[in-house]
PDB file of N, CA and C in Angstrom:
ATOM      1  N   UNK G   1    -153.660-157.909 -29.835  1.00 65.00           N
ATOM      2  CA  UNK G   1    -153.832-158.438 -28.495  1.00 65.00           C
ATOM      3  C   UNK G   1    -155.194-159.134 -28.418  1.00 65.00           C
ATOM      4  N   UNK G   2    -155.263-160.200 -27.659  1.00 84.00           N
ATOM      5  CA  UNK G   2    -156.499-160.946 -27.498  1.00 84.00           C
ATOM      6  C   UNK G   2    -157.442-160.214 -26.554  1.00 84.00           C
ATOM      7  N   UNK G   3    -158.702-160.626 -26.556  1.00 90.00           N
ATOM      8  CA  UNK G   3    -159.708-160.067 -25.669  1.00 90.00           C
ATOM      9  C   UNK G   3    -159.515-160.671 -24.278  1.00 90.00           C
ATOM     10  N   UNK G   4    -159.068-159.873 -23.342  1.00 91.00           N
ATOM     11  CA  UNK G   4    -158.752-160.354 -21.997  1.00 91.00           C
ATOM     12  C   UNK G   4    -159.969-160.936 -21.283  1.00 91.00           C
ATOM     13  N   UNK G   5    -161.175-160.559 -21.690  1.00 93.00           N
ATOM     14  CA  UNK G   5    -162.375-161.096 -21.048  1.00 93.00           C
ATOM     15  C   UNK G   5    -162.571-162.579 -21.372  1.00 93.00           C
ATOM     16  N   UNK G   6    -161.861-163.086 -22.380  1.00 94.00           N
ATOM     17  CA  UNK G   6    -161.943-164.500 -22.729  1.00 94.00           C
ATOM     18  C   UNK G   6    -161.050-165.372 -21.849  1.00 94.00           C
ATOM     19  N   UNK G   7    -160.174-164.760 -21.080  1.00 96.00           N
ATOM     20  CA  UNK G   7    -159.262-165.505 -20.216  1.00 96.00           C
ATOM     21  C   UNK G   7    -159.986-165.862 -18.929  1.00 96.00           C
ATOM     22  N   UNK G   8    -160.133-167.145 -18.704  1.00 96.00           N
ATOM     23  CA  UNK G   8    -160.880-167.642 -17.556  1.00 96.00           C
ATOM     24  C   UNK G   8    -159.963-167.955 -16.371  1.00 96.00           C
ATOM     25  N   UNK G   9    -160.487-167.748 -15.166  1.00 96.00           N
ATOM     26  CA  UNK G   9    -159.787-168.123 -13.951  1.00 96.00           C
ATOM     27  C   UNK G   9    -159.498-169.626 -13.975  1.00 96.00           C
ATOM     28  N   UNK G  10    -158.341-170.019 -13.558  1.00 96.00           N
ATOM     29  CA  UNK G  10    -157.862-171.403 -13.496  1.00 96.00           C
ATOM     30  C   UNK G  10    -157.531-171.994 -14.865  1.00 96.00           C
ATOM     31  N   UNK G  11    -157.481-171.154 -15.909  1.00 97.00           N
ATOM     32  CA  UNK G  11    -157.064-171.638 -17.224  1.00 97.00           C
ATOM     33  C   UNK G  11    -155.562-171.910 -17.193  1.00 97.00           C
ATOM     34  N   UNK G  12    -155.146-172.919 -17.925  1.00 97.00           N
ATOM     35  CA  UNK G  12    -153.727-173.229 -18.017  1.00 97.00           C
ATOM     36  C   UNK G  12    -153.058-172.236 -18.962  1.00 97.00           C
ATOM     37  N   UNK G  13    -151.879-171.771 -18.595  1.00 96.00           N
ATOM     38  CA  UNK G  13    -151.074-170.904 -19.454  1.00 96.00           C
ATOM     39  C   UNK G  13    -149.931-171.759 -19.990  1.00 96.00           C
ATOM     40  N   UNK G  14    -149.827-171.820 -21.322  1.00 96.00           N
ATOM     41  CA  UNK G  14    -148.792-172.630 -21.955  1.00 96.00           C
ATOM     42  C   UNK G  14    -147.967-171.781 -22.912  1.00 96.00           C
ATOM     43  N   UNK G  15    -146.727-172.179 -23.075  1.00 96.00           N
ATOM     44  CA  UNK G  15    -145.855-171.502 -24.029  1.00 96.00           C
ATOM     45  C   UNK G  15    -146.224-171.899 -25.444  1.00 96.00           C
ATOM     46  N   UNK G  16    -145.605-171.274 -26.422  1.00 96.00           N
ATOM     47  CA  UNK G  16    -145.843-171.593 -27.826  1.00 96.00           C
ATOM     48  C   UNK G  16    -145.461-173.039 -28.123  1.00 96.00           C
ATOM     49  N   UNK G  17    -144.598-173.599 -27.274  1.00 96.00           N
ATOM     50  CA  UNK G  17    -144.151-174.980 -27.438  1.00 96.00           C
ATOM     51  C   UNK G  17    -145.063-175.978 -26.732  1.00 96.00           C
ATOM     52  N   UNK G  18    -146.151-175.489 -26.099  1.00 95.00           N
ATOM     53  CA  UNK G  18    -147.099-176.358 -25.421  1.00 95.00           C
ATOM     54  C   UNK G  18    -146.730-176.704 -23.994  1.00 95.00           C
ATOM     55  N   UNK G  19    -145.618-176.177 -23.488  1.00 95.00           N
ATOM     56  CA  UNK G  19    -145.147-176.472 -22.135  1.00 95.00           C
ATOM     57  C   UNK G  19    -145.872-175.578 -21.121  1.00 95.00           C
ATOM     58  N   UNK G  20    -146.288-176.180 -20.007  1.00 94.00           N
ATOM     59  CA  UNK G  20    -147.002-175.488 -18.936  1.00 94.00           C
ATOM     60  C   UNK G  20    -146.153-174.361 -18.354  1.00 94.00           C
ATOM     61  N   UNK G  21    -146.748-173.165 -18.255  1.00 93.00           N
ATOM     62  CA  UNK G  21    -146.079-172.015 -17.655  1.00 93.00           C
ATOM     63  C   UNK G  21    -146.693-171.695 -16.293  1.00 93.00           C
ATOM     64  N   UNK G  22    -148.019-171.835 -16.191  1.00 93.00           N
ATOM     65  CA  UNK G  22    -148.696-171.523 -14.942  1.00 93.00           C
ATOM     66  C   UNK G  22    -150.197-171.671 -15.097  1.00 93.00           C
ATOM     67  N   UNK G  23    -150.911-171.206 -14.076  1.00 95.00           N
ATOM     68  CA  UNK G  23    -152.367-171.251 -14.045  1.00 95.00           C
ATOM     69  C   UNK G  23    -152.878-169.851 -13.731  1.00 95.00           C
ATOM     70  N   UNK G  24    -153.895-169.419 -14.466  1.00 96.00           N
ATOM     71  CA  UNK G  24    -154.454-168.082 -14.284  1.00 96.00           C
ATOM     72  C   UNK G  24    -155.136-167.972 -12.929  1.00 96.00           C
ATOM     73  N   UNK G  25    -154.747-166.965 -12.163  1.00 95.00           N
ATOM     74  CA  UNK G  25    -155.476-166.597 -10.957  1.00 95.00           C
ATOM     75  C   UNK G  25    -156.559-165.609 -11.380  1.00 95.00           C
ATOM     76  N   UNK G  26    -156.132-164.532 -12.055  1.00 96.00           N
ATOM     77  CA  UNK G  26    -157.065-163.554 -12.608  1.00 96.00           C
ATOM     78  C   UNK G  26    -156.306-162.597 -13.515  1.00 96.00           C
ATOM     79  N   UNK G  27    -157.049-161.781 -14.236  1.00 96.00           N
ATOM     80  CA  UNK G  27    -156.450-160.738 -15.069  1.00 96.00           C
ATOM     81  C   UNK G  27    -156.524-159.437 -14.283  1.00 96.00           C
ATOM     82  N   UNK G  28    -155.383-158.775 -14.169  1.00 95.00           N
ATOM     83  CA  UNK G  28    -155.298-157.480 -13.488  1.00 95.00           C
ATOM     84  C   UNK G  28    -154.712-156.476 -14.460  1.00 95.00           C
ATOM     85  N   UNK G  29    -155.533-155.554 -14.900  1.00 93.00           N
ATOM     86  CA  UNK G  29    -155.071-154.550 -15.851  1.00 93.00           C
ATOM     87  C   UNK G  29    -154.634-155.198 -17.147  1.00 93.00           C
ATOM     88  N   UNK G  30    -153.382-154.989 -17.526  1.00 94.00           N
ATOM     89  CA  UNK G  30    -152.866-155.560 -18.778  1.00 94.00           C
ATOM     90  C   UNK G  30    -151.956-156.753 -18.509  1.00 94.00           C
ATOM     91  N   UNK G  31    -152.173-157.434 -17.363  1.00 95.00           N
ATOM     92  CA  UNK G  31    -151.337-158.586 -17.004  1.00 95.00           C
ATOM     93  C   UNK G  31    -152.197-159.748 -16.505  1.00 95.00           C
ATOM     94  N   UNK G  32    -151.667-160.950 -16.693  1.00 95.00           N
ATOM     95  CA  UNK G  32    -152.281-162.150 -16.133  1.00 95.00           C
ATOM     96  C   UNK G  32    -151.548-162.457 -14.833  1.00 95.00           C
ATOM     97  N   UNK G  33    -152.315-162.576 -13.767  1.00 94.00           N
ATOM     98  CA  UNK G  33    -151.751-162.961 -12.474  1.00 94.00           C
ATOM     99  C   UNK G  33    -151.819-164.479 -12.397  1.00 94.00           C
ATOM    100  N   UNK G  34    -150.675-165.122 -12.189  1.00 93.00           N
ATOM    101  CA  UNK G  34    -150.625-166.575 -12.072  1.00 93.00           C
ATOM    102  C   UNK G  34    -150.837-166.982 -10.618  1.00 93.00           C
ATOM    103  N   UNK G  35    -151.401-168.175 -10.407  1.00 92.00           N
ATOM    104  CA  UNK G  35    -151.597-168.675  -9.053  1.00 92.00           C
ATOM    105  C   UNK G  35    -150.250-168.927  -8.391  1.00 92.00           C
ATOM    106  N   UNK G  36    -150.222-168.862  -7.089  1.00 86.00           N
ATOM    107  CA  UNK G  36    -148.992-169.108  -6.337  1.00 86.00           C
ATOM    108  C   UNK G  36    -148.548-170.561  -6.442  1.00 86.00           C
ATOM    109  N   UNK G  37    -149.513-171.491  -6.459  1.00 80.00           N
ATOM    110  CA  UNK G  37    -149.171-172.903  -6.305  1.00 80.00           C
ATOM    111  C   UNK G  37    -148.249-173.440  -7.384  1.00 80.00           C
ATOM    112  N   UNK G  38    -148.332-172.892  -8.594  1.00 65.00           N
ATOM    113  CA  UNK G  38    -147.413-173.375  -9.625  1.00 65.00           C
ATOM    114  C   UNK G  38    -146.807-172.251 -10.430  1.00 65.00           C
ATOM    115  N   UNK G  39    -146.851-171.070  -9.913  1.00 53.00           N
ATOM    116  CA  UNK G  39    -146.310-169.907 -10.599  1.00 53.00           C
ATOM    117  C   UNK G  39    -144.803-170.031 -10.770  1.00 53.00           C
ATOM    118  N   UNK G  40    -144.377-170.399 -11.978  1.00 51.00           N
ATOM    119  CA  UNK G  40    -142.965-170.510 -12.278  1.00 51.00           C
ATOM    120  C   UNK G  40    -142.321-171.789 -11.789  1.00 51.00           C
ATOM    121  N   UNK G  41    -143.059-172.650 -11.117  1.00 49.00           N
ATOM    122  CA  UNK G  41    -142.453-173.820 -10.492  1.00 49.00           C
ATOM    123  C   UNK G  41    -142.297-175.001 -11.440  1.00 49.00           C
ATOM    124  N   UNK G  42    -143.074-175.059 -12.516  1.00 46.00           N
ATOM    125  CA  UNK G  42    -143.103-176.239 -13.364  1.00 46.00           C
ATOM    126  C   UNK G  42    -142.212-176.142 -14.599  1.00 46.00           C
ATOM    127  N   UNK G  43    -141.522-175.050 -14.758  1.00 47.00           N
ATOM    128  CA  UNK G  43    -140.749-174.838 -15.974  1.00 47.00           C
ATOM    129  C   UNK G  43    -139.458-175.646 -15.933  1.00 47.00           C
ATOM    130  N   UNK G  44    -139.193-176.337 -17.004  1.00 47.00           N
ATOM    131  CA  UNK G  44    -137.979-177.143 -17.099  1.00 47.00           C
ATOM    132  C   UNK G  44    -136.768-176.229 -16.965  1.00 47.00           C
ATOM    133  N   UNK G  45    -135.842-176.628 -16.120  1.00 47.00           N
ATOM    134  CA  UNK G  45    -134.645-175.819 -15.921  1.00 47.00           C
ATOM    135  C   UNK G  45    -134.801-174.775 -14.833  1.00 47.00           C
ATOM    136  N   UNK G  46    -136.022-174.664 -14.279  1.00 47.00           N
ATOM    137  CA  UNK G  46    -136.241-173.704 -13.211  1.00 47.00           C
ATOM    138  C   UNK G  46    -135.580-174.165 -11.930  1.00 47.00           C
ATOM    139  N   UNK G  47    -135.233-173.224 -11.093  1.00 46.00           N
ATOM    140  CA  UNK G  47    -134.542-173.560  -9.860  1.00 46.00           C
ATOM    141  C   UNK G  47    -135.492-173.727  -8.698  1.00 46.00           C
ATOM    142  N   UNK G  48    -136.751-173.355  -8.897  1.00 48.00           N
ATOM    143  CA  UNK G  48    -137.704-173.438  -7.803  1.00 48.00           C
ATOM    144  C   UNK G  48    -137.711-172.200  -6.927  1.00 48.00           C
ATOM    145  N   UNK G  49    -136.852-171.246  -7.186  1.00 52.00           N
ATOM    146  CA  UNK G  49    -136.768-170.057  -6.350  1.00 52.00           C
ATOM    147  C   UNK G  49    -137.932-169.103  -6.571  1.00 52.00           C
ATOM    148  N   UNK G  50    -138.719-169.371  -7.595  1.00 52.00           N
ATOM    149  CA  UNK G  50    -139.855-168.500  -7.894  1.00 52.00           C
ATOM    150  C   UNK G  50    -141.158-169.031  -7.306  1.00 52.00           C
ATOM    151  N   UNK G  51    -141.099-170.101  -6.555  1.00 58.00           N
ATOM    152  CA  UNK G  51    -142.292-170.689  -5.977  1.00 58.00           C
ATOM    153  C   UNK G  51    -142.797-169.863  -4.807  1.00 58.00           C
ATOM    154  N   UNK G  52    -144.110-170.001  -4.520  1.00 63.00           N
ATOM    155  CA  UNK G  52    -144.665-169.439  -3.301  1.00 63.00           C
ATOM    156  C   UNK G  52    -145.155-168.012  -3.377  1.00 63.00           C
ATOM    157  N   UNK G  53    -145.083-167.392  -4.514  1.00 74.00           N
ATOM    158  CA  UNK G  53    -145.641-166.057  -4.658  1.00 74.00           C
ATOM    159  C   UNK G  53    -146.148-165.872  -6.086  1.00 74.00           C
ATOM    160  N   UNK G  54    -146.964-164.847  -6.267  1.00 83.00           N
ATOM    161  CA  UNK G  54    -147.585-164.615  -7.574  1.00 83.00           C
ATOM    162  C   UNK G  54    -146.576-164.065  -8.580  1.00 83.00           C
ATOM    163  N   UNK G  55    -146.786-164.452  -9.827  1.00 90.00           N
ATOM    164  CA  UNK G  55    -146.062-163.876 -10.947  1.00 90.00           C
ATOM    165  C   UNK G  55    -147.090-163.330 -11.929  1.00 90.00           C
ATOM    166  N   UNK G  56    -146.654-162.406 -12.749  1.00 93.00           N
ATOM    167  CA  UNK G  56    -147.531-161.793 -13.735  1.00 93.00           C
ATOM    168  C   UNK G  56    -146.920-161.942 -15.124  1.00 93.00           C
ATOM    169  N   UNK G  57    -147.792-162.132 -16.106  1.00 94.00           N
ATOM    170  CA  UNK G  57    -147.371-162.190 -17.502  1.00 94.00           C
ATOM    171  C   UNK G  57    -148.163-161.133 -18.263  1.00 94.00           C
ATOM    172  N   UNK G  58    -147.485-160.355 -19.056  1.00 95.00           N
ATOM    173  CA  UNK G  58    -148.124-159.318 -19.842  1.00 95.00           C
ATOM    174  C   UNK G  58    -149.100-159.915 -20.855  1.00 95.00           C
ATOM    175  N   UNK G  59    -150.247-159.261 -21.014  1.00 96.00           N
ATOM    176  CA  UNK G  59    -151.204-159.705 -22.024  1.00 96.00           C
ATOM    177  C   UNK G  59    -150.615-159.597 -23.428  1.00 96.00           C
ATOM    178  N   UNK G  60    -149.572-158.789 -23.579  1.00 95.00           N
ATOM    179  CA  UNK G  60    -148.904-158.655 -24.868  1.00 95.00           C
ATOM    180  C   UNK G  60    -148.233-159.938 -25.325  1.00 95.00           C
ATOM    181  N   UNK G  61    -147.976-160.864 -24.397  1.00 96.00           N
ATOM    182  CA  UNK G  61    -147.367-162.147 -24.743  1.00 96.00           C
ATOM    183  C   UNK G  61    -148.393-163.202 -25.151  1.00 96.00           C
ATOM    184  N   UNK G  62    -149.681-162.898 -24.975  1.00 97.00           N
ATOM    185  CA  UNK G  62    -150.724-163.871 -25.291  1.00 97.00           C
ATOM    186  C   UNK G  62    -150.956-163.894 -26.799  1.00 97.00           C
ATOM    187  N   UNK G  63    -150.753-165.078 -27.385  1.00 97.00           N
ATOM    188  CA  UNK G  63    -150.961-165.239 -28.821  1.00 97.00           C
ATOM    189  C   UNK G  63    -152.399-165.630 -29.131  1.00 97.00           C
ATOM    190  N   UNK G  64    -152.979-166.492 -28.270  1.00 96.00           N
ATOM    191  CA  UNK G  64    -154.307-167.021 -28.552  1.00 96.00           C
ATOM    192  C   UNK G  64    -154.887-167.650 -27.295  1.00 96.00           C
ATOM    193  N   UNK G  65    -156.187-167.828 -27.329  1.00 96.00           N
ATOM    194  CA  UNK G  65    -156.880-168.597 -26.301  1.00 96.00           C
ATOM    195  C   UNK G  65    -157.583-169.717 -27.048  1.00 96.00           C
ATOM    196  N   UNK G  66    -157.171-170.956 -26.761  1.00 90.00           N
ATOM    197  CA  UNK G  66    -157.712-172.093 -27.488  1.00 90.00           C
ATOM    198  C   UNK G  66    -158.032-173.223 -26.530  1.00 90.00           C
ATOM    199  N   UNK G  67    -159.213-173.788 -26.662  1.00 90.00           N
ATOM    200  CA  UNK G  67    -159.642-174.898 -25.801  1.00 90.00           C
ATOM    201  C   UNK G  67    -159.483-174.579 -24.322  1.00 90.00           C
ATOM    202  N   UNK G  68    -159.771-173.341 -23.948  1.00 91.00           N
ATOM    203  CA  UNK G  68    -159.685-172.940 -22.545  1.00 91.00           C
ATOM    204  C   UNK G  68    -158.278-172.714 -22.040  1.00 91.00           C
ATOM    205  N   UNK G  69    -157.281-172.800 -22.914  1.00 96.00           N
ATOM    206  CA  UNK G  69    -155.889-172.578 -22.526  1.00 96.00           C
ATOM    207  C   UNK G  69    -155.405-171.260 -23.109  1.00 96.00           C
ATOM    208  N   UNK G  70    -154.542-170.598 -22.352  1.00 97.00           N
ATOM    209  CA  UNK G  70    -153.929-169.357 -22.809  1.00 97.00           C
ATOM    210  C   UNK G  70    -152.580-169.728 -23.410  1.00 97.00           C
ATOM    211  N   UNK G  71    -152.440-169.520 -24.724  1.00 97.00           N
ATOM    212  CA  UNK G  71    -151.190-169.847 -25.412  1.00 97.00           C
ATOM    213  C   UNK G  71    -150.391-168.568 -25.609  1.00 97.00           C
ATOM    214  N   UNK G  72    -149.133-168.620 -25.191  1.00 97.00           N
ATOM    215  CA  UNK G  72    -148.251-167.460 -25.323  1.00 97.00           C
ATOM    216  C   UNK G  72    -147.527-167.481 -26.667  1.00 97.00           C
ATOM    217  N   UNK G  73    -146.992-166.351 -27.052  1.00 96.00           N
ATOM    218  CA  UNK G  73    -146.271-166.244 -28.319  1.00 96.00           C
ATOM    219  C   UNK G  73    -144.824-166.698 -28.193  1.00 96.00           C
ATOM    220  N   UNK G  74    -144.356-166.908 -26.973  1.00 96.00           N
ATOM    221  CA  UNK G  74    -142.978-167.346 -26.731  1.00 96.00           C
ATOM    222  C   UNK G  74    -142.987-168.745 -26.111  1.00 96.00           C
ATOM    223  N   UNK G  75    -141.935-169.501 -26.344  1.00 96.00           N
ATOM    224  CA  UNK G  75    -141.783-170.796 -25.691  1.00 96.00           C
ATOM    225  C   UNK G  75    -141.719-170.584 -24.175  1.00 96.00           C
ATOM    226  N   UNK G  76    -142.082-171.610 -23.429  1.00 93.00           N
ATOM    227  CA  UNK G  76    -142.170-171.497 -21.967  1.00 93.00           C
ATOM    228  C   UNK G  76    -140.876-171.017 -21.340  1.00 93.00           C
ATOM    229  N   UNK G  77    -139.742-171.565 -21.781  1.00 92.00           N
ATOM    230  CA  UNK G  77    -138.471-171.193 -21.156  1.00 92.00           C
ATOM    231  C   UNK G  77    -138.126-169.726 -21.390  1.00 92.00           C
ATOM    232  N   UNK G  78    -138.613-169.161 -22.475  1.00 93.00           N
ATOM    233  CA  UNK G  78    -138.389-167.739 -22.763  1.00 93.00           C
ATOM    234  C   UNK G  78    -139.446-166.889 -22.056  1.00 93.00           C
ATOM    235  N   UNK G  79    -140.692-167.358 -22.055  1.00 90.00           N
ATOM    236  CA  UNK G  79    -141.788-166.601 -21.454  1.00 90.00           C
ATOM    237  C   UNK G  79    -141.542-166.314 -19.980  1.00 90.00           C
ATOM    238  N   UNK G  80    -140.976-167.279 -19.255  1.00 86.00           N
ATOM    239  CA  UNK G  80    -140.753-167.060 -17.828  1.00 86.00           C
ATOM    240  C   UNK G  80    -139.728-165.960 -17.560  1.00 86.00           C
ATOM    241  N   UNK G  81    -138.898-165.660 -18.522  1.00 88.00           N
ATOM    242  CA  UNK G  81    -137.941-164.573 -18.330  1.00 88.00           C
ATOM    243  C   UNK G  81    -138.628-163.216 -18.382  1.00 88.00           C
ATOM    244  N   UNK G  82    -139.853-163.178 -18.912  1.00 85.00           N
ATOM    245  CA  UNK G  82    -140.624-161.946 -18.981  1.00 85.00           C
ATOM    246  C   UNK G  82    -141.579-161.791 -17.800  1.00 85.00           C
ATOM    247  N   UNK G  83    -141.665-162.824 -16.934  1.00 84.00           N
ATOM    248  CA  UNK G  83    -142.565-162.742 -15.780  1.00 84.00           C
ATOM    249  C   UNK G  83    -142.127-161.647 -14.836  1.00 84.00           C
ATOM    250  N   UNK G  84    -143.122-161.026 -14.219  1.00 84.00           N
ATOM    251  CA  UNK G  84    -142.880-160.020 -13.185  1.00 84.00           C
ATOM    252  C   UNK G  84    -143.312-160.641 -11.871  1.00 84.00           C
ATOM    253  N   UNK G  85    -142.541-160.449 -10.820  1.00 80.00           N
ATOM    254  CA  UNK G  85    -142.890-160.978  -9.511  1.00 80.00           C
ATOM    255  C   UNK G  85    -143.719-159.980  -8.733  1.00 80.00           C
ATOM    256  N   UNK G  86    -144.564-160.520  -7.854  1.00 71.00           N
ATOM    257  CA  UNK G  86    -145.391-159.652  -6.998  1.00 71.00           C
ATOM    258  C   UNK G  86    -144.764-159.565  -5.624  1.00 71.00           C
TER     259      UNK G  86
END
């Protein structure tokens, strides 16, 4: 697992395929809290029903932090299936 202290507020979260998943609001415990404004809304094939509230991604899905971006170990379309809603 990566060092969660390296995850910066407003960092972009991307899937292993480079596709935007969300934007970091903050780290809470062992999860990344995504901002409401694009939490789950930008994923290709999404229905938009996940907009308007926070989602969380487990730190266990984080593969790396590179160039200020949080890269997940799963492609974006798969990663969103692991999101938890608030």
